[in-house]
Amino acid sequence: MNALIRDLVESKETEKIQKPNFDTRIGREFLAFYLKTKFRQIINYDKKAAKRLFLNVKSDFLENFLDRLINQPKRKILISITGESASGKSTICANIKKYIEQNNLPISIVNTDNYFNDISDLIKQHGTFDALRDAGYDVDSPQNFQLDLLRSDIEDLASGKDVMIPEYLVNGTGVSVPRAIKIESRKIIIVEGMAATYKEVHDMFDIKIYIDLDNKTRKKRFLDRAKIRNQDHDNALKHWDYVCEAGRKYVVPAKSNCDIIANGECDLEYFTQLLEYINLITNNFCEV
């Protein structure tokens, strides 16, 4: 992959073009044409990789996305990243976050798990989160997310407003702390998690990415993660059965509506290199 990226960037100086006026439609159309060419170049290089990142890209995705950029140039770019449990979406987002911090990129990340309803009273009634789950409480149901608030926060971010989102504590108490995490409205807003697939917010995103991975690998990752967290093996298996059923009901149906199906086994270094290249081409314009 390193050689492929080098091939792409070696000619960066000769590829520089005079920056058009993006306040005009003609300027934005010119930029859209340039980005279309570069994105197709990325896809072609990706096909040569040992483990491809892009398993499938919708045929009309690029035209629709560029049309949105042309007609709504000031609106922030909204990207959803979703997939079943242990598919790799959180790891990819953690990698993106690290890359953002290293390179000061204009990207913010929202984790939809923070929009779980406060279920602390229910957990107290049943004794533990696991007992509540075993009693049949469907934690991942759309009804158990603050989806109206999620949609409102995403809309504010897209229009340029910073927001304070809730924080769902992952300590087993089921507590949701309102307005606990500040999210800045930056050029690109990534919204990660299964709630991004729900119909209440799914239509908001400019780019919808689904991380795909086979069940065998996902199960191994899930159980390895449970072991690191010192979770009881039998209880981890029980929870695995629950998240699989939740995934079948709530996440997998959204796969066909996503623009990009990405490989959950893709090497994260390769993913970072693609991010580096995308960042490079978006800055590959010289000033007038």
PDB file of C-alpha atoms in Angstrom:
ATOM      1  CA  MET A   1       0.000   0.000   0.000  1.00  0.00           C
ATOM      2  CA  ASN A   2       2.856   2.395   0.734  1.00  0.00           C
ATOM      3  CA  ALA A   3       4.038   2.099  -2.865  1.00  0.00           C
ATOM      4  CA  LEU A   4       0.522   2.798  -4.155  1.00  0.00           C
ATOM      5  CA  ILE A   5       0.169   5.950  -2.062  1.00  0.00           C
ATOM      6  CA  ARG A   6       3.639   7.101  -3.169  1.00  0.00           C
ATOM      7  CA  ASP A   7       2.607   6.624  -6.789  1.00  0.00           C
ATOM      8  CA  LEU A   8      -0.394   8.868  -6.159  1.00  0.00           C
ATOM      9  CA  VAL A   9       1.400  11.670  -4.332  1.00  0.00           C
ATOM     10  CA  GLU A  10       4.702  11.849  -6.231  1.00  0.00           C
ATOM     11  CA  SER A  11       3.143  14.160  -8.813  1.00  0.00           C
ATOM     12  CA  LYS A  12       1.325  16.387  -6.313  1.00  0.00           C
ATOM     13  CA  GLU A  13       3.269  19.501  -7.317  1.00  0.00           C
ATOM     14  CA  THR A  14       2.510  19.136 -11.011  1.00  0.00           C
ATOM     15  CA  GLU A  15      -1.145  18.393 -10.247  1.00  0.00           C
ATOM     16  CA  LYS A  16      -1.743  21.693  -8.442  1.00  0.00           C
ATOM     17  CA  ILE A  17      -4.326  23.842 -10.127  1.00  0.00           C
ATOM     18  CA  GLN A  18      -5.429  27.405  -9.716  1.00  0.00           C
ATOM     19  CA  LYS A  19      -8.055  27.521  -6.993  1.00  0.00           C
ATOM     20  CA  PRO A  20     -11.463  28.418  -8.447  1.00  0.00           C
ATOM     21  CA  ASN A  21     -14.005  30.613  -6.696  1.00  0.00           C
ATOM     22  CA  PHE A  22     -16.084  28.125  -4.717  1.00  0.00           C
ATOM     23  CA  ASP A  23     -18.679  30.821  -4.007  1.00  0.00           C
ATOM     24  CA  THR A  24     -19.817  30.309  -7.592  1.00  0.00           C
ATOM     25  CA  ARG A  25     -21.633  27.254  -8.903  1.00  0.00           C
ATOM     26  CA  ILE A  26     -19.111  26.893 -11.747  1.00  0.00           C
ATOM     27  CA  GLY A  27     -16.262  26.798  -9.222  1.00  0.00           C
ATOM     28  CA  ARG A  28     -18.000  24.143  -7.147  1.00  0.00           C
ATOM     29  CA  GLU A  29     -18.759  22.060 -10.232  1.00  0.00           C
ATOM     30  CA  PHE A  30     -15.091  22.250 -11.177  1.00  0.00           C
ATOM     31  CA  LEU A  31     -14.104  21.019  -7.704  1.00  0.00           C
ATOM     32  CA  ALA A  32     -16.703  18.240  -7.886  1.00  0.00           C
ATOM     33  CA  PHE A  33     -15.252  17.008 -11.171  1.00  0.00           C
ATOM     34  CA  TYR A  34     -11.760  17.009  -9.667  1.00  0.00           C
ATOM     35  CA  LEU A  35     -12.879  15.092  -6.565  1.00  0.00           C
ATOM     36  CA  LYS A  36     -14.808  12.569  -8.676  1.00  0.00           C
ATOM     37  CA  THR A  37     -11.667  11.789 -10.655  1.00  0.00           C
ATOM     38  CA  LYS A  38      -9.586  11.395  -7.488  1.00  0.00           C
ATOM     39  CA  PHE A  39     -12.171   9.220  -5.713  1.00  0.00           C
ATOM     40  CA  ARG A  40     -12.301   6.852  -8.667  1.00  0.00           C
ATOM     41  CA  GLN A  41      -8.512   6.731  -8.588  1.00  0.00           C
ATOM     42  CA  ILE A  42      -8.651   5.728  -4.909  1.00  0.00           C
ATOM     43  CA  ILE A  43     -11.187   2.979  -5.684  1.00  0.00           C
ATOM     44  CA  ASN A  44      -8.988   1.609  -8.465  1.00  0.00           C
ATOM     45  CA  TYR A  45      -5.933   1.512  -6.192  1.00  0.00           C
ATOM     46  CA  ASP A  46      -7.998  -0.095  -3.447  1.00  0.00           C
ATOM     47  CA  LYS A  47      -8.864  -2.972  -5.776  1.00  0.00           C
ATOM     48  CA  LYS A  48      -5.165  -3.862  -5.882  1.00  0.00           C
ATOM     49  CA  ALA A  49      -4.782  -4.049  -2.087  1.00  0.00           C
ATOM     50  CA  ALA A  50      -4.312  -7.406  -0.330  1.00  0.00           C
ATOM     51  CA  LYS A  51      -7.337  -6.591   1.860  1.00  0.00           C
ATOM     52  CA  ARG A  52      -9.644  -4.147   0.151  1.00  0.00           C
ATOM     53  CA  LEU A  53     -11.321  -1.434   2.172  1.00  0.00           C
ATOM     54  CA  PHE A  54     -14.205  -0.850  -0.232  1.00  0.00           C
ATOM     55  CA  LEU A  55     -16.237  -4.056  -0.662  1.00  0.00           C
ATOM     56  CA  ASN A  56     -19.005  -2.214  -2.482  1.00  0.00           C
ATOM     57  CA  VAL A  57     -19.839   1.354  -3.464  1.00  0.00           C
ATOM     58  CA  LYS A  58     -23.342   2.281  -4.627  1.00  0.00           C
ATOM     59  CA  SER A  59     -23.382   3.236  -8.274  1.00  0.00           C
ATOM     60  CA  ASP A  60     -25.190   6.549  -7.674  1.00  0.00           C
ATOM     61  CA  PHE A  61     -23.368   7.483  -4.461  1.00  0.00           C
ATOM     62  CA  LEU A  62     -20.713   9.783  -5.901  1.00  0.00           C
ATOM     63  CA  GLU A  63     -23.084  11.707  -8.162  1.00  0.00           C
ATOM     64  CA  ASN A  64     -25.543  12.255  -5.293  1.00  0.00           C
ATOM     65  CA  PHE A  65     -22.821  13.317  -2.870  1.00  0.00           C
ATOM     66  CA  LEU A  66     -21.190  15.762  -5.269  1.00  0.00           C
ATOM     67  CA  ASP A  67     -24.579  17.186  -6.217  1.00  0.00           C
ATOM     68  CA  ARG A  68     -25.153  17.920  -2.522  1.00  0.00           C
ATOM     69  CA  LEU A  69     -21.764  19.641  -2.264  1.00  0.00           C
ATOM     70  CA  ILE A  70     -22.555  21.801  -5.276  1.00  0.00           C
ATOM     71  CA  ASN A  71     -26.020  22.834  -4.080  1.00  0.00           C
ATOM     72  CA  GLN A  72     -25.355  23.105  -0.318  1.00  0.00           C
ATOM     73  CA  PRO A  73     -21.688  24.093  -0.068  1.00  0.00           C
ATOM     74  CA  LYS A  74     -21.854  25.611   3.424  1.00  0.00           C
ATOM     75  CA  ARG A  75     -23.508  22.626   5.124  1.00  0.00           C
ATOM     76  CA  LYS A  76     -21.142  20.362   7.060  1.00  0.00           C
ATOM     77  CA  ILE A  77     -20.452  16.890   5.646  1.00  0.00           C
ATOM     78  CA  LEU A  78     -22.297  14.223   7.657  1.00  0.00           C
ATOM     79  CA  ILE A  79     -20.901  10.666   7.627  1.00  0.00           C
ATOM     80  CA  SER A  80     -22.427   7.687   9.438  1.00  0.00           C
ATOM     81  CA  ILE A  81     -20.361   4.615  10.312  1.00  0.00           C
ATOM     82  CA  THR A  82     -22.325   1.599  11.463  1.00  0.00           C
ATOM     83  CA  GLY A  83     -22.193  -2.177  11.587  1.00  0.00           C
ATOM     84  CA  GLU A  84     -22.914  -5.080  13.892  1.00  0.00           C
ATOM     85  CA  SER A  85     -21.224  -5.492  17.259  1.00  0.00           C
ATOM     86  CA  ALA A  86     -17.474  -6.262  17.013  1.00  0.00           C
ATOM     87  CA  SER A  87     -17.423  -5.472  13.281  1.00  0.00           C
ATOM     88  CA  GLY A  88     -14.623  -2.946  13.797  1.00  0.00           C
ATOM     89  CA  LYS A  89     -16.515   0.359  13.567  1.00  0.00           C
ATOM     90  CA  SER A  90     -15.383   1.612  16.990  1.00  0.00           C
ATOM     91  CA  THR A  91     -11.781   0.614  16.292  1.00  0.00           C
ATOM     92  CA  ILE A  92     -11.872   2.446  12.966  1.00  0.00           C
ATOM     93  CA  CYS A  93     -13.341   5.537  14.648  1.00  0.00           C
ATOM     94  CA  ALA A  94     -10.667   5.377  17.363  1.00  0.00           C
ATOM     95  CA  ASN A  95      -8.073   5.262  14.590  1.00  0.00           C
ATOM     96  CA  ILE A  96      -9.702   8.255  12.898  1.00  0.00           C
ATOM     97  CA  LYS A  97      -9.701  10.140  16.208  1.00  0.00           C
ATOM     98  CA  LYS A  98      -5.988   9.456  16.674  1.00  0.00           C
ATOM     99  CA  TYR A  99      -5.298  10.648  13.137  1.00  0.00           C
ATOM    100  CA  ILE A 100      -7.409  13.780  13.728  1.00  0.00           C
ATOM    101  CA  GLU A 101      -5.371  14.669  16.820  1.00  0.00           C
ATOM    102  CA  GLN A 102      -2.055  14.066  15.069  1.00  0.00           C
ATOM    103  CA  ASN A 103      -2.923  16.142  12.016  1.00  0.00           C
ATOM    104  CA  ASN A 104      -5.398  18.700  13.407  1.00  0.00           C
ATOM    105  CA  LEU A 105      -8.097  17.733  10.901  1.00  0.00           C
ATOM    106  CA  PRO A 106     -11.527  19.461  10.871  1.00  0.00           C
ATOM    107  CA  ILE A 107     -13.456  16.339  11.922  1.00  0.00           C
ATOM    108  CA  SER A 108     -15.739  15.705  14.916  1.00  0.00           C
ATOM    109  CA  ILE A 109     -17.014  12.294  16.054  1.00  0.00           C
ATOM    110  CA  VAL A 110     -20.359  11.589  17.740  1.00  0.00           C
ATOM    111  CA  ASN A 111     -20.925   8.173  19.341  1.00  0.00           C
ATOM    112  CA  THR A 112     -24.643   7.345  19.259  1.00  0.00           C
ATOM    113  CA  ASP A 113     -24.290   5.008  22.252  1.00  0.00           C
ATOM    114  CA  ASN A 114     -24.329   8.189  24.331  1.00  0.00           C
ATOM    115  CA  TYR A 115     -27.982   8.631  23.337  1.00  0.00           C
ATOM    116  CA  PHE A 116     -29.200   5.529  25.201  1.00  0.00           C
ATOM    117  CA  ASN A 117     -32.073   6.351  27.556  1.00  0.00           C
ATOM    118  CA  ASP A 118     -31.275   6.504  31.266  1.00  0.00           C
ATOM    119  CA  ILE A 119     -32.216   3.036  32.564  1.00  0.00           C
ATOM    120  CA  SER A 120     -30.638   3.355  35.997  1.00  0.00           C
ATOM    121  CA  ASP A 121     -33.978   2.848  37.790  1.00  0.00           C
ATOM    122  CA  LEU A 122     -34.668  -0.334  35.815  1.00  0.00           C
ATOM    123  CA  ILE A 123     -31.200  -1.696  36.604  1.00  0.00           C
ATOM    124  CA  LYS A 124     -31.759  -0.988  40.305  1.00  0.00           C
ATOM    125  CA  GLN A 125     -35.066  -2.884  40.154  1.00  0.00           C
ATOM    126  CA  HIS A 126     -33.474  -5.951  38.547  1.00  0.00           C
ATOM    127  CA  GLY A 127     -30.165  -5.783  40.396  1.00  0.00           C
ATOM    128  CA  THR A 128     -27.775  -5.728  37.412  1.00  0.00           C
ATOM    129  CA  PHE A 129     -27.697  -4.829  33.742  1.00  0.00           C
ATOM    130  CA  ASP A 130     -27.374  -8.534  32.851  1.00  0.00           C
ATOM    131  CA  ALA A 131     -30.458  -9.397  34.925  1.00  0.00           C
ATOM    132  CA  LEU A 132     -32.391  -6.650  33.122  1.00  0.00           C
ATOM    133  CA  ARG A 133     -31.294  -8.071  29.763  1.00  0.00           C
ATOM    134  CA  ASP A 134     -32.213 -11.612  30.837  1.00  0.00           C
ATOM    135  CA  ALA A 135     -35.665 -10.349  31.814  1.00  0.00           C
ATOM    136  CA  GLY A 136     -36.191  -9.493  28.153  1.00  0.00           C
ATOM    137  CA  TYR A 137     -35.375  -5.798  28.075  1.00  0.00           C
ATOM    138  CA  ASP A 138     -34.276  -4.958  24.525  1.00  0.00           C
ATOM    139  CA  VAL A 139     -31.566  -2.347  25.143  1.00  0.00           C
ATOM    140  CA  ASP A 140     -30.815  -1.770  21.460  1.00  0.00           C
ATOM    141  CA  SER A 141     -34.406  -1.130  20.394  1.00  0.00           C
ATOM    142  CA  PRO A 142     -34.916   2.279  18.718  1.00  0.00           C
ATOM    143  CA  GLN A 143     -37.358   3.137  21.507  1.00  0.00           C
ATOM    144  CA  ASN A 144     -34.468   3.032  23.973  1.00  0.00           C
ATOM    145  CA  PHE A 145     -32.521   5.848  22.302  1.00  0.00           C
ATOM    146  CA  GLN A 146     -33.046   9.602  22.532  1.00  0.00           C
ATOM    147  CA  LEU A 147     -33.461   9.782  18.757  1.00  0.00           C
ATOM    148  CA  ASP A 148     -35.263  13.134  18.662  1.00  0.00           C
ATOM    149  CA  LEU A 149     -32.341  14.668  20.551  1.00  0.00           C
ATOM    150  CA  LEU A 150     -29.826  12.890  18.309  1.00  0.00           C
ATOM    151  CA  ARG A 151     -31.494  14.267  15.192  1.00  0.00           C
ATOM    152  CA  SER A 152     -31.664  17.763  16.661  1.00  0.00           C
ATOM    153  CA  ASP A 153     -27.983  17.679  17.659  1.00  0.00           C
ATOM    154  CA  ILE A 154     -26.895  16.428  14.225  1.00  0.00           C
ATOM    155  CA  GLU A 155     -28.924  19.152  12.537  1.00  0.00           C
ATOM    156  CA  ASP A 156     -27.330  21.811  14.740  1.00  0.00           C
ATOM    157  CA  LEU A 157     -23.848  20.472  13.969  1.00  0.00           C
ATOM    158  CA  ALA A 158     -24.612  20.413  10.238  1.00  0.00           C
ATOM    159  CA  SER A 159     -25.686  24.061  10.345  1.00  0.00           C
ATOM    160  CA  GLY A 160     -22.530  25.172  12.182  1.00  0.00           C
ATOM    161  CA  LYS A 161     -23.594  25.127  15.832  1.00  0.00           C
ATOM    162  CA  ASP A 162     -21.579  23.433  18.583  1.00  0.00           C
ATOM    163  CA  VAL A 163     -23.636  21.123  20.834  1.00  0.00           C
ATOM    164  CA  MET A 164     -23.483  19.503  24.258  1.00  0.00           C
ATOM    165  CA  ILE A 165     -24.497  15.853  23.910  1.00  0.00           C
ATOM    166  CA  PRO A 166     -25.414  13.376  26.685  1.00  0.00           C
ATOM    167  CA  GLU A 167     -22.971  10.815  28.058  1.00  0.00           C
ATOM    168  CA  TYR A 168     -24.146   7.279  28.741  1.00  0.00           C
ATOM    169  CA  LEU A 169     -21.960   5.763  31.452  1.00  0.00           C
ATOM    170  CA  VAL A 170     -20.566   2.346  30.521  1.00  0.00           C
ATOM    171  CA  ASN A 171     -20.078   1.225  34.128  1.00  0.00           C
ATOM    172  CA  GLY A 172     -23.219  -0.905  34.277  1.00  0.00           C
ATOM    173  CA  THR A 173     -25.325   1.677  36.119  1.00  0.00           C
ATOM    174  CA  GLY A 174     -27.388   2.709  33.080  1.00  0.00           C
ATOM    175  CA  VAL A 175     -26.962   6.391  33.927  1.00  0.00           C
ATOM    176  CA  SER A 176     -27.257   8.999  31.177  1.00  0.00           C
ATOM    177  CA  VAL A 177     -25.753  12.386  32.015  1.00  0.00           C
ATOM    178  CA  PRO A 178     -27.416  15.196  30.013  1.00  0.00           C
ATOM    179  CA  ARG A 179     -25.359  17.812  28.148  1.00  0.00           C
ATOM    180  CA  ALA A 180     -22.066  16.292  29.290  1.00  0.00           C
ATOM    181  CA  ILE A 181     -19.837  16.193  26.178  1.00  0.00           C
ATOM    182  CA  LYS A 182     -19.055  19.148  23.943  1.00  0.00           C
ATOM    183  CA  ILE A 183     -18.983  18.439  20.211  1.00  0.00           C
ATOM    184  CA  GLU A 184     -17.671  21.158  17.923  1.00  0.00           C
ATOM    185  CA  SER A 185     -19.234  21.775  14.538  1.00  0.00           C
ATOM    186  CA  ARG A 186     -16.376  21.083  12.137  1.00  0.00           C
ATOM    187  CA  LYS A 187     -16.201  20.554   8.405  1.00  0.00           C
ATOM    188  CA  ILE A 188     -16.834  16.802   8.714  1.00  0.00           C
ATOM    189  CA  ILE A 189     -19.116  15.219  11.337  1.00  0.00           C
ATOM    190  CA  ILE A 190     -18.799  11.436  11.810  1.00  0.00           C
ATOM    191  CA  VAL A 191     -21.708   9.768  13.614  1.00  0.00           C
ATOM    192  CA  GLU A 192     -20.818   6.255  14.789  1.00  0.00           C
ATOM    193  CA  GLY A 193     -22.989   3.447  16.140  1.00  0.00           C
ATOM    194  CA  MET A 194     -26.030   1.311  15.468  1.00  0.00           C
ATOM    195  CA  ALA A 195     -28.494   4.169  16.134  1.00  0.00           C
ATOM    196  CA  ALA A 196     -27.221   5.852  12.960  1.00  0.00           C
ATOM    197  CA  THR A 197     -29.134   3.153  11.032  1.00  0.00           C
ATOM    198  CA  TYR A 198     -32.525   4.016  12.510  1.00  0.00           C
ATOM    199  CA  LYS A 199     -35.079   5.668  10.226  1.00  0.00           C
ATOM    200  CA  GLU A 200     -35.367   8.672  12.532  1.00  0.00           C
ATOM    201  CA  VAL A 201     -31.856   9.841  11.523  1.00  0.00           C
ATOM    202  CA  HIS A 202     -30.697   7.607   8.641  1.00  0.00           C
ATOM    203  CA  ASP A 203     -31.771  10.075   5.934  1.00  0.00           C
ATOM    204  CA  MET A 204     -29.584  12.886   7.323  1.00  0.00           C
ATOM    205  CA  PHE A 205     -26.205  11.575   6.196  1.00  0.00           C
ATOM    206  CA  ASP A 206     -24.276  12.494   3.068  1.00  0.00           C
ATOM    207  CA  ILE A 207     -22.157   9.336   3.253  1.00  0.00           C
ATOM    208  CA  LYS A 208     -23.439   6.156   4.906  1.00  0.00           C
ATOM    209  CA  ILE A 209     -20.726   3.553   5.621  1.00  0.00           C
ATOM    210  CA  TYR A 210     -21.445  -0.004   6.772  1.00  0.00           C
ATOM    211  CA  ILE A 211     -18.572  -2.005   8.281  1.00  0.00           C
ATOM    212  CA  ASP A 212     -18.994  -5.634   7.266  1.00  0.00           C
ATOM    213  CA  LEU A 213     -17.351  -8.662   8.878  1.00  0.00           C
ATOM    214  CA  ASP A 214     -18.134 -12.371   9.052  1.00  0.00           C
ATOM    215  CA  ASN A 215     -19.789 -13.758  12.211  1.00  0.00           C
ATOM    216  CA  LYS A 216     -16.910 -16.076  13.097  1.00  0.00           C
ATOM    217  CA  THR A 217     -14.390 -13.236  13.285  1.00  0.00           C
ATOM    218  CA  ARG A 218     -16.863 -10.971  15.069  1.00  0.00           C
ATOM    219  CA  LYS A 219     -17.547 -13.620  17.718  1.00  0.00           C
ATOM    220  CA  LYS A 220     -13.831 -14.123  18.363  1.00  0.00           C
ATOM    221  CA  ARG A 221     -13.312 -10.382  18.722  1.00  0.00           C
ATOM    222  CA  PHE A 222     -16.336 -10.088  21.006  1.00  0.00           C
ATOM    223  CA  LEU A 223     -15.201 -12.875  23.338  1.00  0.00           C
ATOM    224  CA  ASP A 224     -11.586 -11.662  23.362  1.00  0.00           C
ATOM    225  CA  ARG A 225     -12.851  -8.234  24.362  1.00  0.00           C
ATOM    226  CA  ALA A 226     -14.994  -9.776  27.114  1.00  0.00           C
ATOM    227  CA  LYS A 227     -11.953 -11.634  28.439  1.00  0.00           C
ATOM    228  CA  ILE A 228      -9.931  -8.405  28.596  1.00  0.00           C
ATOM    229  CA  ARG A 229     -12.784  -6.845  30.589  1.00  0.00           C
ATOM    230  CA  ASN A 230     -12.814  -9.850  32.975  1.00  0.00           C
ATOM    231  CA  GLN A 231     -16.386 -10.743  32.007  1.00  0.00           C
ATOM    232  CA  ASP A 232     -17.696 -14.185  32.847  1.00  0.00           C
ATOM    233  CA  HIS A 233     -17.408 -16.429  29.754  1.00  0.00           C
ATOM    234  CA  ASP A 234     -20.919 -17.883  29.988  1.00  0.00           C
ATOM    235  CA  ASN A 235     -22.432 -14.443  30.430  1.00  0.00           C
ATOM    236  CA  ALA A 236     -20.354 -13.153  27.506  1.00  0.00           C
ATOM    237  CA  LEU A 237     -21.788 -15.941  25.313  1.00  0.00           C
ATOM    238  CA  LYS A 238     -25.287 -15.044  26.452  1.00  0.00           C
ATOM    239  CA  HIS A 239     -24.688 -11.405  25.604  1.00  0.00           C
ATOM    240  CA  TRP A 240     -23.212 -12.421  22.240  1.00  0.00           C
ATOM    241  CA  ASP A 241     -26.497 -14.173  21.413  1.00  0.00           C
ATOM    242  CA  TYR A 242     -28.354 -11.001  22.367  1.00  0.00           C
ATOM    243  CA  VAL A 243     -26.229  -8.645  20.237  1.00  0.00           C
ATOM    244  CA  CYS A 244     -26.476 -11.000  17.246  1.00  0.00           C
ATOM    245  CA  GLU A 245     -30.267 -10.948  17.453  1.00  0.00           C
ATOM    246  CA  ALA A 246     -30.263  -7.161  17.901  1.00  0.00           C
ATOM    247  CA  GLY A 247     -27.969  -6.827  14.883  1.00  0.00           C
ATOM    248  CA  ARG A 248     -30.278  -8.956  12.728  1.00  0.00           C
ATOM    249  CA  LYS A 249     -33.286  -6.873  13.749  1.00  0.00           C
ATOM    250  CA  TYR A 250     -31.884  -3.355  13.743  1.00  0.00           C
ATOM    251  CA  VAL A 251     -28.562  -3.105  11.889  1.00  0.00           C
ATOM    252  CA  VAL A 252     -28.401  -5.601   9.009  1.00  0.00           C
ATOM    253  CA  PRO A 253     -31.620  -4.291   7.342  1.00  0.00           C
ATOM    254  CA  ALA A 254     -29.896  -0.909   6.887  1.00  0.00           C
ATOM    255  CA  LYS A 255     -26.973  -2.444   4.979  1.00  0.00           C
ATOM    256  CA  SER A 256     -28.696  -2.197   1.605  1.00  0.00           C
ATOM    257  CA  ASN A 257     -29.294   1.529   2.155  1.00  0.00           C
ATOM    258  CA  CYS A 258     -25.656   2.344   2.861  1.00  0.00           C
ATOM    259  CA  ASP A 259     -23.465   3.996   0.231  1.00  0.00           C
ATOM    260  CA  ILE A 260     -20.239   2.163   1.056  1.00  0.00           C
ATOM    261  CA  ILE A 261     -19.745  -1.362   2.410  1.00  0.00           C
ATOM    262  CA  ALA A 262     -16.313  -1.375   4.057  1.00  0.00           C
ATOM    263  CA  ASN A 263     -14.198  -4.352   5.069  1.00  0.00           C
ATOM    264  CA  GLY A 264     -13.968  -4.806   8.854  1.00  0.00           C
ATOM    265  CA  GLU A 265     -10.759  -6.803   8.359  1.00  0.00           C
ATOM    266  CA  CYS A 266      -9.010  -3.996   6.523  1.00  0.00           C
ATOM    267  CA  ASP A 267      -5.581  -3.149   7.883  1.00  0.00           C
ATOM    268  CA  LEU A 268      -5.899   0.011   9.975  1.00  0.00           C
ATOM    269  CA  GLU A 269      -2.564   1.332   8.703  1.00  0.00           C
ATOM    270  CA  TYR A 270      -3.937   1.063   5.176  1.00  0.00           C
ATOM    271  CA  PHE A 271      -7.110   2.866   6.283  1.00  0.00           C
ATOM    272  CA  THR A 272      -4.981   5.683   7.755  1.00  0.00           C
ATOM    273  CA  GLN A 273      -3.000   5.955   4.527  1.00  0.00           C
ATOM    274  CA  LEU A 274      -6.231   6.383   2.587  1.00  0.00           C
ATOM    275  CA  LEU A 275      -7.246   9.133   5.016  1.00  0.00           C
ATOM    276  CA  GLU A 276      -3.880  10.792   4.465  1.00  0.00           C
ATOM    277  CA  TYR A 277      -4.370  10.683   0.726  1.00  0.00           C
ATOM    278  CA  ILE A 278      -7.923  12.045   0.906  1.00  0.00           C
ATOM    279  CA  ASN A 279      -6.650  14.867   3.109  1.00  0.00           C
ATOM    280  CA  LEU A 280      -3.867  15.546   0.602  1.00  0.00           C
ATOM    281  CA  ILE A 281      -6.095  15.804  -2.469  1.00  0.00           C
ATOM    282  CA  THR A 282      -8.566  18.119  -0.735  1.00  0.00           C
ATOM    283  CA  ASN A 283      -5.661  20.475  -0.009  1.00  0.00           C
ATOM    284  CA  ASN A 284      -4.065  20.078  -3.436  1.00  0.00           C
ATOM    285  CA  PHE A 285      -5.142  23.493  -4.730  1.00  0.00           C
ATOM    286  CA  CYS A 286      -2.861  26.506  -4.896  1.00  0.00           C
ATOM    287  CA  GLU A 287      -4.083  29.992  -4.038  1.00  0.00           C
ATOM    288  CA  VAL A 288      -4.715  32.487  -6.817  1.00  0.00           C
TER     289      VAL A 288
END
